[in-house]
Short mmCIF file of C-alpha atoms in Angstrom, two decimals:
data_model
loop_
_atom_site.label_atom_id
_atom_site.label_comp_id
_atom_site.label_asym_id
_atom_site.label_seq_id
_atom_site.Cartn_x
_atom_site.Cartn_y
_atom_site.Cartn_z
CA MET B 7 0.00 0.00 0.00
CA ARG B 8 2.93 2.34 0.76
CA ARG B 9 4.32 1.71 -2.72
CA PHE B 10 0.88 2.27 -4.20
CA LEU B 11 0.53 5.68 -2.52
CA ALA B 12 4.06 6.68 -3.49
CA ASN B 13 3.26 6.11 -7.17
CA ILE B 14 0.37 8.57 -7.25
CA HIS B 15 1.28 11.59 -9.38
CA ARG B 16 -0.32 14.89 -10.31
CA HIS B 17 -1.95 13.57 -13.48
CA ASP B 18 -3.58 10.82 -11.38
CA ILE B 19 -5.12 13.41 -9.08
CA GLU B 20 -6.32 15.41 -12.08
CA ALA B 21 -7.88 12.28 -13.60
CA ALA B 22 -9.60 11.50 -10.30
CA ILE B 23 -11.03 15.02 -10.17
CA ARG B 24 -12.38 14.64 -13.72
CA VAL B 25 -14.03 11.37 -12.76
CA GLY B 26 -15.53 12.96 -9.66
CA VAL B 27 -16.91 15.82 -11.74
CA ALA B 28 -18.20 13.44 -14.43
CA VAL B 29 -20.26 11.41 -11.98
CA GLY B 30 -20.97 14.10 -9.40
CA LEU B 31 -22.38 16.99 -11.42
CA PRO B 32 -25.17 14.99 -13.12
CA LEU B 33 -26.18 13.38 -9.82
CA LEU B 34 -26.23 16.69 -7.96
CA ALA B 35 -28.21 18.29 -10.80
CA LEU B 36 -30.84 15.54 -10.67
CA GLU B 37 -31.01 15.84 -6.88
CA ALA B 38 -31.51 19.61 -7.21
CA ILE B 39 -34.49 19.22 -9.57
CA GLY B 40 -36.04 16.41 -7.56
CA ARG B 41 -35.46 13.67 -10.16
CA LEU B 42 -33.17 11.35 -8.23
CA ASP B 43 -35.21 8.50 -9.71
CA LEU B 44 -33.18 9.07 -12.89
CA ALA B 45 -29.83 9.25 -11.10
CA VAL B 46 -28.92 5.59 -11.56
CA TYR B 47 -29.04 6.01 -15.37
CA ALA B 48 -26.81 9.09 -15.31
CA ALA B 49 -24.39 7.36 -12.94
CA PHE B 50 -24.14 4.25 -15.10
CA GLY B 51 -23.56 6.31 -18.23
CA GLY B 52 -20.80 8.11 -16.34
CA LEU B 53 -19.00 4.80 -15.76
CA ALA B 54 -17.51 5.37 -19.23
CA MET B 55 -15.06 7.75 -17.53
CA LEU B 56 -13.37 4.78 -15.81
CA TYR B 57 -12.05 3.37 -19.07
CA GLY B 58 -8.70 4.10 -20.68
CA HIS B 59 -6.91 5.54 -17.63
CA SER B 60 -3.37 4.75 -18.85
CA GLU B 61 -4.02 5.61 -22.49
CA PRO B 62 -2.90 8.77 -24.33
CA ALA B 63 -5.53 11.51 -24.22
CA LYS B 64 -6.70 11.17 -27.84
CA ARG B 65 -6.97 7.39 -27.64
CA ARG B 66 -8.87 7.63 -24.37
CA VAL B 67 -11.61 9.68 -26.03
CA GLU B 68 -12.33 6.88 -28.49
CA THR B 69 -12.15 4.29 -25.68
CA GLN B 70 -14.74 6.16 -23.63
CA LEU B 71 -16.93 6.73 -26.67
CA VAL B 72 -17.10 2.98 -27.35
CA ALA B 73 -17.49 2.08 -23.66
CA GLY B 74 -20.19 4.71 -23.15
CA THR B 75 -22.12 3.51 -26.19
CA GLY B 76 -21.94 -0.07 -24.91
CA LEU B 77 -23.15 0.94 -21.44
CA VAL B 78 -26.10 2.89 -22.86
CA LEU B 79 -27.09 -0.02 -25.12
CA THR B 80 -26.91 -2.34 -22.11
CA MET B 81 -29.18 0.01 -20.15
CA ALA B 82 -31.62 0.15 -23.04
CA ALA B 83 -31.80 -3.66 -23.25
CA ALA B 84 -32.36 -3.95 -19.49
CA MET B 85 -35.09 -1.28 -19.50
CA ALA B 86 -36.81 -2.94 -22.46
CA TRP B 87 -36.85 -6.26 -20.58
CA SER B 88 -38.33 -4.56 -17.52
CA ALA B 89 -40.95 -2.65 -19.52
CA ALA B 90 -41.98 -5.76 -21.43
CA HIS B 91 -42.38 -7.77 -18.18
CA ALA B 92 -40.56 -10.54 -20.01
CA PRO B 93 -39.77 -13.94 -18.42
CA ILE B 94 -36.66 -14.32 -16.30
CA THR B 95 -35.23 -16.69 -18.92
CA VAL B 96 -35.07 -13.78 -21.37
CA LEU B 97 -32.98 -11.84 -18.86
CA GLY B 98 -30.70 -14.88 -18.60
CA VAL B 99 -30.19 -14.79 -22.37
CA LEU B 100 -29.49 -11.05 -22.22
CA LEU B 101 -26.99 -11.65 -19.41
CA ALA B 102 -25.14 -14.30 -21.44
CA LEU B 103 -25.03 -12.05 -24.52
CA THR B 104 -23.85 -9.11 -22.40
CA VAL B 105 -20.98 -11.09 -20.88
CA MET B 106 -19.88 -12.46 -24.26
CA ALA B 107 -20.02 -9.02 -25.90
CA ALA B 108 -18.21 -7.31 -23.00
CA VAL B 109 -15.45 -9.93 -22.78
CA THR B 110 -14.83 -9.79 -26.54
CA LEU B 111 -15.01 -6.02 -26.74
CA GLY B 112 -12.73 -5.57 -23.73
CA ALA B 113 -10.16 -8.04 -25.06
CA ALA B 114 -10.13 -6.56 -28.56
CA MET B 115 -10.00 -2.94 -27.35
CA ARG B 116 -7.49 -3.90 -24.58
CA TRP B 117 -9.49 -1.99 -22.00
CA ILE B 118 -8.31 -1.40 -18.46
CA PRO B 119 -10.51 -2.41 -16.65
CA ARG B 120 -11.47 -5.15 -19.07
CA GLY B 121 -15.14 -4.38 -18.80
CA GLU B 122 -17.54 -7.20 -18.09
CA MET B 123 -18.01 -6.38 -14.40
CA PHE B 124 -19.62 -3.01 -15.17
CA PHE B 125 -21.78 -4.27 -18.02
CA VAL B 126 -23.15 -7.08 -15.83
CA LEU B 127 -23.75 -4.55 -13.05
CA VAL B 128 -25.64 -2.18 -15.36
CA LEU B 129 -27.78 -4.89 -16.96
CA LEU B 130 -28.93 -6.56 -13.74
CA ILE B 131 -29.51 -3.43 -11.66
CA VAL B 132 -31.40 -1.57 -14.38
CA ALA B 133 -33.46 -4.69 -15.15
CA ALA B 134 -34.48 -4.81 -11.47
CA ILE B 135 -35.99 -1.30 -11.65
CA PRO B 136 -39.69 -1.48 -12.62
CA THR B 137 -40.44 0.74 -15.61
CA GLU B 138 -42.91 1.29 -18.45
CA TRP B 139 -42.38 1.87 -22.16
CA GLU B 140 -43.24 5.57 -21.99
CA LYS B 141 -40.43 6.13 -19.46
CA LEU B 142 -37.72 4.62 -21.66
CA PRO B 143 -36.87 7.62 -23.87
CA LEU B 144 -36.16 9.93 -20.93
CA ALA B 145 -34.17 7.32 -18.98
CA ILE B 146 -32.09 6.39 -22.03
CA ALA B 147 -31.50 10.07 -22.77
CA VAL B 148 -30.27 10.62 -19.19
CA GLY B 149 -27.95 7.61 -19.45
CA ALA B 150 -26.63 8.81 -22.80
CA GLY B 151 -26.18 12.27 -21.31
CA GLY B 152 -24.08 10.84 -18.47
CA ALA B 153 -21.88 8.98 -20.97
CA ALA B 154 -21.64 12.03 -23.26
CA PHE B 155 -20.59 14.24 -20.35
CA SER B 156 -17.76 11.82 -19.55
CA VAL B 157 -16.63 11.83 -23.18
CA LEU B 158 -16.84 15.64 -23.25
CA LEU B 159 -14.51 15.89 -20.26
CA ALA B 160 -12.10 13.51 -22.00
CA VAL B 161 -12.26 15.71 -25.13
CA LEU B 162 -11.50 18.81 -23.05
CA ASN B 163 -8.57 16.99 -21.46
CA ARG B 164 -7.29 16.15 -24.94
CA ILE B 165 -6.83 19.87 -25.69
CA GLY B 166 -3.72 19.89 -23.54
CA ALA B 167 -2.28 16.72 -25.07
CA PRO B 168 1.28 16.88 -26.47
CA ALA B 169 1.40 17.97 -30.09
CA ASP B 170 3.45 14.92 -31.07
CA GLU B 171 0.95 12.47 -29.59
CA PRO B 172 0.07 10.00 -32.37
CA LYS B 173 -3.41 10.19 -33.83
CA PRO B 174 -5.56 7.14 -33.01
CA ASP B 175 -6.39 4.81 -35.88
CA GLY B 176 -10.11 4.97 -35.08
CA TRP B 177 -12.17 2.59 -33.00
CA GLN B 178 -13.21 0.45 -35.99
CA ARG B 179 -9.62 -0.30 -37.02
CA ARG B 180 -8.57 -0.71 -33.41
CA LEU B 181 -11.37 -3.20 -32.76
CA ALA B 182 -10.67 -5.14 -35.95
CA ALA B 183 -6.92 -5.27 -35.30
CA GLY B 184 -7.39 -6.29 -31.67
CA TYR B 185 -9.82 -9.04 -32.59
CA ALA B 186 -7.50 -10.34 -35.31
CA GLU B 187 -4.64 -10.62 -32.79
CA LEU B 188 -6.63 -12.60 -30.22
CA ASP B 189 -5.56 -16.13 -29.37
CA ARG B 190 -8.84 -17.67 -30.53
CA GLY B 191 -8.55 -20.86 -28.49
CA GLN B 192 -7.75 -19.04 -25.27
CA HIS B 193 -10.40 -16.42 -25.95
CA LEU B 194 -13.11 -19.04 -26.44
CA VAL B 195 -12.21 -20.69 -23.13
CA VAL B 196 -12.23 -17.33 -21.32
CA LEU B 197 -15.50 -16.42 -23.02
CA ALA B 198 -17.18 -19.70 -22.07
CA ALA B 199 -15.84 -19.62 -18.51
CA ALA B 200 -16.94 -16.03 -17.88
CA THR B 201 -20.40 -16.61 -19.36
CA LEU B 202 -21.07 -19.89 -17.57
CA GLY B 203 -19.60 -18.62 -14.30
CA VAL B 204 -21.67 -15.43 -14.27
CA LEU B 205 -24.85 -17.31 -15.22
CA ALA B 206 -24.21 -20.01 -12.60
CA ALA B 207 -23.69 -17.47 -9.80
CA TRP B 208 -26.77 -15.48 -10.84
CA MET B 209 -29.00 -18.58 -11.02
CA LEU B 210 -27.74 -19.90 -7.68
CA ALA B 211 -28.48 -16.54 -6.04
CA LEU B 212 -31.96 -16.61 -7.61
CA ALA B 213 -32.55 -20.14 -6.36
CA LEU B 214 -31.49 -19.13 -2.85
CA GLY B 215 -33.96 -16.21 -2.93
CA LEU B 216 -31.35 -13.52 -2.28
CA GLY B 217 -33.53 -10.57 -3.29
CA HIS B 218 -32.00 -8.87 -6.34
CA PRO B 219 -29.12 -11.30 -6.85
CA PHE B 220 -26.92 -9.13 -9.04
CA TRP B 221 -23.87 -9.08 -6.77
CA ALA B 222 -23.04 -12.79 -7.09
CA ALA B 223 -22.86 -12.40 -10.87
CA VAL B 224 -20.89 -9.14 -10.61
CA THR B 225 -18.41 -10.81 -8.23
CA VAL B 226 -17.69 -13.58 -10.73
CA ALA B 227 -17.27 -11.00 -13.51
CA ALA B 228 -14.84 -9.04 -11.31
CA LEU B 229 -12.62 -12.11 -10.80
CA MET B 230 -12.59 -13.30 -14.42
CA PRO B 231 -9.62 -11.11 -15.53
CA ALA B 232 -7.39 -13.44 -13.48
CA LEU B 233 -8.29 -16.49 -15.57
CA ALA B 234 -5.74 -16.04 -18.37
CA ALA B 235 -2.97 -14.55 -16.19
CA ARG B 236 0.23 -16.51 -15.60
CA ASP B 237 0.10 -15.85 -11.86
CA VAL B 238 -3.59 -16.76 -11.85
CA TRP B 239 -4.03 -17.78 -8.21
CA ARG B 240 -2.13 -14.82 -6.81
CA ARG B 241 -4.22 -12.46 -8.91
CA ALA B 242 -7.43 -14.31 -8.11
CA THR B 243 -6.63 -14.10 -4.40
CA HIS B 244 -5.98 -10.36 -4.67
CA LEU B 245 -9.25 -9.84 -6.54
CA MET B 246 -11.13 -11.97 -4.02
CA MET B 247 -9.68 -9.96 -1.12
CA GLY B 248 -10.51 -6.72 -2.93
CA THR B 249 -14.10 -7.83 -3.55
CA LEU B 250 -14.75 -9.07 -0.02
CA GLY B 251 -12.91 -6.07 1.44
CA GLY B 252 -14.98 -3.73 -0.71
CA VAL B 253 -18.20 -5.30 0.53
CA GLY B 254 -16.88 -4.85 4.08
CA ILE B 255 -16.15 -1.16 3.44
CA ALA B 256 -19.63 -0.76 1.95
CA THR B 257 -21.14 -2.36 5.05
CA VAL B 258 -19.38 0.18 7.27
CA LEU B 259 -20.23 3.17 5.08
CA PHE B 260 -23.88 2.34 4.55
CA SER B 261 -24.54 1.19 8.11
CA PHE B 262 -24.72 4.90 8.94
CA LYS B 263 -27.79 5.15 6.65
CA PRO B 264 -26.51 8.05 4.51
CA ASP B 265 -29.05 10.48 3.07
CA HIS B 266 -29.15 11.29 -0.66
CA LEU B 267 -26.38 13.89 -0.60
CA ALA B 268 -24.13 11.75 1.59
CA LEU B 269 -24.69 8.77 -0.71
CA ILE B 270 -23.79 10.87 -3.76
CA ALA B 271 -20.65 12.04 -1.95
CA ILE B 272 -19.66 8.42 -1.23
CA ILE B 273 -20.18 7.48 -4.88
CA ILE B 274 -18.09 10.44 -6.08
CA VAL B 275 -15.19 9.68 -3.74
CA CYS B 276 -15.22 5.94 -4.48
CA GLN B 277 -15.24 6.49 -8.23
CA ALA B 278 -12.43 9.05 -8.02
CA VAL B 279 -10.21 6.80 -5.89
CA ALA B 280 -10.98 3.78 -8.07
CA GLU B 281 -9.83 5.81 -11.07
CA ILE B 282 -6.40 6.21 -9.45
CA ALA B 283 -6.17 2.55 -8.45
CA VAL B 284 -7.52 0.70 -11.47
CA SER B 285 -4.44 0.81 -13.71
CA ARG B 286 -2.08 -0.05 -10.84
CA ASN B 287 -3.81 -2.78 -8.87
CA TYR B 288 -7.26 -4.05 -9.77
CA GLY B 289 -7.59 -5.70 -6.35
CA VAL B 290 -7.14 -2.33 -4.62
CA ALA B 291 -9.56 -0.73 -7.09
CA LEU B 292 -12.20 -3.30 -6.12
CA LEU B 293 -12.09 -1.98 -2.56
CA PHE B 294 -13.74 1.14 -3.99
CA PHE B 295 -15.62 -0.33 -6.96
CA CYS B 296 -17.69 -2.47 -4.60
CA PRO B 297 -19.14 0.31 -2.39
CA LEU B 298 -19.51 2.40 -5.56
CA ALA B 299 -21.59 -0.32 -7.23
CA ILE B 300 -23.63 -1.10 -4.11
CA GLY B 301 -24.32 2.60 -3.54
CA MET B 302 -25.40 3.06 -7.16
CA SER B 303 -27.72 0.07 -6.90
CA ASN B 304 -29.73 1.79 -4.17
CA LEU B 305 -29.37 5.38 -5.37
CA SER B 306 -32.89 5.79 -6.72
CA ARG B 307 -34.60 2.97 -4.80
CA GLY B 308 -34.06 4.17 -1.24
CA ALA B 309 -34.42 0.63 0.13
CA PRO B 310 -33.36 -0.13 3.74
CA TRP B 311 -29.63 -0.78 3.91
CA PRO B 312 -29.37 -3.73 6.39
CA PRO B 313 -31.10 -6.33 4.13
CA ILE B 314 -29.11 -5.09 1.12
CA LEU B 315 -25.80 -5.39 2.96
CA VAL B 316 -26.58 -8.86 4.31
CA ASP B 317 -27.50 -10.00 0.80
CA ARG B 318 -24.33 -8.46 -0.65
CA VAL B 319 -22.10 -10.31 1.85
CA VAL B 320 -23.79 -13.65 1.12
CA GLU B 321 -23.74 -13.01 -2.64
CA ALA B 322 -20.07 -12.00 -2.56
CA ALA B 323 -19.17 -15.27 -0.82
CA LEU B 324 -21.27 -17.21 -3.32
CA GLY B 325 -19.72 -15.35 -6.25
CA VAL B 326 -16.17 -15.94 -5.01
CA ALA B 327 -16.85 -19.68 -4.63
CA VAL B 328 -18.31 -19.94 -8.14
CA ALA B 329 -15.47 -17.83 -9.58
CA PHE B 330 -12.77 -20.05 -8.05
CA VAL B 331 -14.41 -23.20 -9.42
CA THR B 332 -14.75 -21.50 -12.81
CA ILE B 333 -11.10 -20.41 -12.83
CA PHE B 334 -9.93 -23.88 -11.75
CA VAL B 335 -11.87 -25.62 -14.52
CA GLY B 336 -10.92 -22.95 -17.07
CA ARG B 337 -7.23 -23.32 -16.27
CA ARG B 338 -7.43 -27.08 -16.63
CA ILE B 339 -8.95 -26.62 -20.08
CA LEU B 340 -6.31 -24.07 -21.01
CA LYS B 341 -3.66 -26.52 -19.71
CA VAL B 342 -1.77 -23.66 -18.08
CA THR B 343 -0.07 -24.26 -14.77
#
């Protein structure tokens, strides 16, 4: 941790401030006009700001544009499922498609963080919010506005980029080149493991009646980046400790029953600190991603915190167990020791 703190530089602080502004201003604006019911959509669109931390300024703009578009499309699919009152099996299909798309997109774009954790989070939380068809245009517009605001801040940051910074090739070429360079065999194993692991955790949480069982699936998605790493078990242990530690921090923070403004402040701080941590140590970043995600999940619902926190602890333990089994089986298939 001492080494981690020593490596924080001025540009990291500036990036954290941009992230805080990107997520904080829309939430505070919605609170001011009495439309906190829309805050979760703005916050999830603003997650685009977390992508591309270590990239050059111009390249980061295109990264956030693609990530923001993906997050908004995920929100739209989840809202459509909720408005249609479709069967739970349809949501399972959407979850599988979301994981496969996020894993492939993250691998081809070489995102940091890779991506599937946030797409799973957005899909399952938004799907759990009851809605009607007539509400979709406004909610989607708010989500798109949150993503666009993040991209705008990245564009403004690009103004000060060095003149000799190379021009990006464009997201289409980048995506095509990244996909062409993938190890297809390894990618298929990672894809299958992530999809089956996330679905298994989600269905087990549903079977156990754990309320809105999104966190078990999110926990598996958070641990999946360790699957293809050479030091897989060390990384998996770090991610597990980060996830469980993050749930513990969330339990402490939310046990004080924060009001709307305090909850927004917690979300802003967690997202800003996670921005600093994510490119250095994903396990440390999860200490802040977890309370960020849990806080966002209850931002517009206002549900009592104790049942939520109990469910999150149980779901985190379930997700970690499923993730370790998934990683073990996946590594055996990959034949990597």
